[in-house]
Structures are given as structure tokens and as C-alpha cells.
Amino acid sequence: MNSDLPDRPRWDDHDDLDLPALAGDAEAEVCVIGLGGTGLSCITEALALGARSVIGIDAVGVAAGAAGRNGGFLLSGTSDYHHELVRALGRERAVAITRLTNDEIQRIAAEVPEHVRFTGSLRIAASDEELGDCEEQRARMLIDGFPVESYHGPEGRGILIPTDAVMHPIRRCRTIAARARARGARLHGRTRALEVGAGMVRTEHGTIRARHIISCVDGRLELLFPSLAGFVRSARLQMLASAPAPEVAFPRPVSTRYGYDYWQQLPDGSVVLGGGRDIAAEAEWTTDSRPSDAIQDYLTRTLRERLGVRARVTHRWGASVAYTTSGRPLFRDLGGSVQVVGAFNGTGNVVGALLGRAAAQRAMRGHSPLAHHFTD
Ligand SMILES: Cc1cc2nc3c(=O)[nH]c(=O)nc-3n(C[C@H](O)[C@H](O)[C@H](O)COP(=O)(O)OP(=O)(O)OC[C@H]3O[C@@H](n4cnc5c(N)ncnc54)[C@H](O)[C@@H]3O)c2cc1C
């Protein structure tokens, strides 16, 4: 069914930066592993805080993982809805986190305004029970001073968060990476970290010695740090894209079924749709990121039957993300000046950028005002 299409994201629409591989041993003040949105935010912040030398490495290249293969939603909060976060962490911490993520959306938009659109987002209920949960979320957000509205429209019933946005994930990352290189960061593609220890990263091509090492890997994190395997688990998320579909109009990104399904329509009218992980949950707990027939069939049916898109499918793709047993992102100092940031439980565009910056601040200043809300 999907063998006719390569595993390629809709976003991959212009040239890669084609970073050189590391050639031999190297030294730097800061070494960042992973050149997705998190790693690139981390590098940008380290440079802004005066890091004398920064090396960033990626097993493949810029935005090769989930950071270049996601839905493009920039959403308030974490993978937990705000009211869930209040229940889990208490009001003060939850409010601080939601506020920080709203500020981070603004920061990302200011950083790459050409790749971000402020559309707001819809959370649409798929059942009466979910509508009740939407209402709970709305009430909690209003009490805590966050903008949110009830919504009843062509997409269904639910809530509208007017401060949310969408972005072009790959263009965002490539723009930030090009800027970081221009400011002196040495970025290497095709350079996999094989082992991380105090002050050193062993790669396929040489060993990097660094005062600070920050791992910014989401999916497959447990392969790089086997000691995290009990706490972190990788899953595959999948998407497809259609050709321009003038028969539908989705002015805002939509998520439904508690975020299991999500889609947005791009300015050219094409639709990107992801989700369905829960319909084959066991099979999707995997470090394999290639699209599967079961989920792609589900997505095709959803595209046709739920969204009403008739246009042909042009892209199908998958990527790995990591989940934690706590449900909170991993933001951990492993000692020996090694920090690990990742495992965003499926929603990491905003919180990843935030925590990438927090890790750089901890490295360069010894502390971060962003950090303590996320430290487990
Ligand atoms: C289909 C899908 C849809 C999603 N939709 C959304 C969404 O709409 N909104 C949202 O907020 N989140 C979404 N997410 C989650 C979000 O994409 C991720 O949480 C986020 O992009 C993680 O970015 P990152 O930079 O931390 O990690 P990654 O994107 O995983 O980047 C890590 C990089 O590290 C590299 N790497 C891995 N191992 C090594 C190693 N050993 N050595 C060197 N390099 C290595 C990889 O090649 C990769 O480039 C989605 C994810 C997927 C898969």
C-alpha cells in the first residue's frame, strides 16, 4: 500500500546543509549531541552566553530525527494538558511551566519569523467524555490566566488556544544551524556518538574532549544511554501528507482523541496528518522509525473519512520519539559535566527548545532560571 512512497517527510523540500563528518579527535568547551530543535537551541544559547568553542554532532544531519519529521505544532504546555499538569505537579509549578512554554513559542517565532505562523490551535473532542475533559482544561486555564476559548465549528466541538502556532520544522532547524555555523559553531553530520563519559564523547571518527557535554536526543535515547532504559522508552510516530486539497479548509491545526490524531493544512492547501499510535500500541514501541502498513492504513482512512480529503497522498513517514515512565521530559545532570535532555513524550518542539537552552545555561553559568521547574 505505501511501498510506492519513500520514507520522506513533507517538510524536506529544500537542500540540506550537508555538514562534514568529524575527521579525527577534537576539543571544545561545549559538545552537543543531536542537531534537532533541542540541540540547536542549546548551541545557540551556549554561543550567546559566550562559549568559546562549540561542537555539535549528529549521526545523520540537521533535523534528521523527529525535529524534522513532526506535525509542526507549537503548543502551549507539555505533553500533559494544563489541568493534568496541575494535578501532577501542583498549581505553582504547572503555571510556571505553561507560562514558560508560551514564552518559548514567542521566542521561536522571533528567532525564525519566516517559518512560524500564529494560527491558534484546536483541541477537538472525539466523545462526550473528551468534551468534558476539554471543558476541564478550559476552566483550569482560565483560572490560571491563560487564553482559551470554547469552540464549536466545522471541525467539531472542543477548545481553541489562540496563542498556539505552527512552524515549518526543517526550515526552522536549518536556518538556526546555518546561523550557528556562521557564529563559529563546528557542526558535523554523519558523526554518531558511540559512548559518552565524563568530559568525552567517542564517535565513529574520533574522540571529542569537552568541558560540557549535552545530549539532545529524543527518540532512541536509550540506545545512547543504556542506563536510562528503565525510565525511557522509544516509540514510533507516523504521518502522511496529501497534495493540495481545496475540498477542505482547516485554518488552524487540530488535535483530537487526546492528541493521538493531529493535522494541519499548509498554505498551499496540502494536509499533513499524524497519529494512530494507539491503534497498534505494542508494535509502535520500537526504535524502528520506518512507516508501517497498519498505521499508514489508519491514517489514509482518517484522511479520507474524518477529514474529507480526496487529494492523493504524496508523502508517508515515521520518526522515533521517547517517552518517560514519569510522563515528564527528561532533563538530567548525569554528573561529570554530562547533561541529558530528551524524551518529551511525543510533544517536544517547544519544551525541547526550552530545555536545550536551560541545559546550555546550566553549563555556562552553573544554574538556569528555567531548570528547576523541570528537574525530577
Ligand atoms: C510524527 C511526529 C509528530 C510530532 N508532532 C509534534 C508536534 O506537532 N509538536 C510537538 O511539539 N512535537 C511533536 N513531535 C515530537 C517532536 O518532534 C520531538 O519531541 C522533537 O522534535 C525532539 O527534538 P529533539 O531535537 O529533542 O530530538 P530529535 O529530533 O530526536 O533529534 C536528535 C538528533 O540526534 C541525532 N542522534 C540520535 N542518536 C545520536 C547519536 N548516538 N549520536 C549523534 N547523533 C544522534 C538524530 O539523528 C537526530 O537528528 C512529533 C514527533 C513525531 C515523530
mmCIF file of N, CA, C and O in Angstrom, residues 1 9 33 44 56-57 86 132 140 142 148 155 218 223 264 344:
data_model
loop_
_atom_site.group_PDB
_atom_site.id
_atom_site.type_symbol
_atom_site.label_atom_id
_atom_site.label_comp_id
_atom_site.label_asym_id
_atom_site.label_seq_id
_atom_site.Cartn_x
_atom_site.Cartn_y
_atom_site.Cartn_z
ATOM 1 N N MET A 1 0.816 -1.205 0.000
ATOM 2 C CA MET A 1 0.000 0.000 0.000
ATOM 3 C C MET A 1 0.853 1.259 0.000
ATOM 4 O O MET A 1 0.643 2.168 -0.754
ATOM 5 N N PRO A 9 9.708 13.016 4.826
ATOM 6 C CA PRO A 9 8.719 13.964 5.358
ATOM 7 C C PRO A 9 8.327 15.036 4.344
ATOM 8 O O PRO A 9 9.122 15.413 3.491
ATOM 9 N N ILE A 33 25.295 16.777 21.447
ATOM 10 C CA ILE A 33 24.999 15.594 20.631
ATOM 11 C C ILE A 33 23.555 15.704 20.153
ATOM 12 O O ILE A 33 22.638 15.774 20.976
ATOM 13 N N THR A 44 22.767 27.495 20.212
ATOM 14 C CA THR A 44 22.540 28.942 20.065
ATOM 15 C C THR A 44 22.698 29.647 21.408
ATOM 16 O O THR A 44 23.314 30.705 21.520
ATOM 17 N N GLY A 56 28.902 20.561 17.558
ATOM 18 C CA GLY A 56 27.641 19.837 17.554
ATOM 19 C C GLY A 56 27.744 18.677 16.572
ATOM 20 O O GLY A 56 28.242 18.865 15.456
ATOM 21 N N ILE A 57 27.338 17.515 17.000
ATOM 22 C CA ILE A 57 27.418 16.361 16.102
ATOM 23 C C ILE A 57 26.046 15.714 15.938
ATOM 24 O O ILE A 57 25.208 15.770 16.835
ATOM 25 N N VAL A 86 -1.377 20.441 36.369
ATOM 26 C CA VAL A 86 -1.701 20.964 37.707
ATOM 27 C C VAL A 86 -1.908 19.791 38.667
ATOM 28 O O VAL A 86 -1.386 19.787 39.785
ATOM 29 N N GLY A 132 -15.889 16.707 28.005
ATOM 30 C CA GLY A 132 -15.820 17.070 29.431
ATOM 31 C C GLY A 132 -14.388 17.403 29.833
ATOM 32 O O GLY A 132 -14.133 18.349 30.589
ATOM 33 N N ARG A 140 -9.580 25.295 33.877
ATOM 34 C CA ARG A 140 -8.313 25.406 34.615
ATOM 35 C C ARG A 140 -7.410 26.487 33.994
ATOM 36 O O ARG A 140 -6.783 27.269 34.693
ATOM 37 N N LEU A 142 -8.366 29.105 32.310
ATOM 38 C CA LEU A 142 -8.915 30.435 32.602
ATOM 39 C C LEU A 142 -8.587 30.863 34.023
ATOM 40 O O LEU A 142 -8.151 31.989 34.262
ATOM 41 N N VAL A 148 -7.908 30.936 26.375
ATOM 42 C CA VAL A 148 -8.542 29.729 25.828
ATOM 43 C C VAL A 148 -10.015 30.032 25.606
ATOM 44 O O VAL A 148 -10.597 30.825 26.328
ATOM 45 N N GLU A 155 -14.922 21.636 12.451
ATOM 46 C CA GLU A 155 -14.041 20.519 12.872
ATOM 47 C C GLU A 155 -14.673 19.707 13.994
ATOM 48 O O GLU A 155 -14.256 18.571 14.243
ATOM 49 N N ASP A 218 16.094 12.805 21.297
ATOM 50 C CA ASP A 218 14.776 12.407 21.803
ATOM 51 C C ASP A 218 14.594 10.899 21.544
ATOM 52 O O ASP A 218 14.900 10.079 22.414
ATOM 53 N N LEU A 223 19.356 3.982 23.481
ATOM 54 C CA LEU A 223 20.457 3.298 22.797
ATOM 55 C C LEU A 223 21.779 3.997 23.103
ATOM 56 O O LEU A 223 22.830 3.359 23.190
ATOM 57 N N GLN A 264 -2.768 19.461 10.185
ATOM 58 C CA GLN A 264 -2.840 20.874 9.828
ATOM 59 C C GLN A 264 -2.825 20.976 8.314
ATOM 60 O O GLN A 264 -2.332 20.079 7.606
ATOM 61 N N PHE A 344 10.456 13.654 25.331
ATOM 62 C CA PHE A 344 9.421 14.665 25.548
ATOM 63 C C PHE A 344 8.010 14.080 25.443
ATOM 64 O O PHE A 344 7.052 14.829 25.280
#
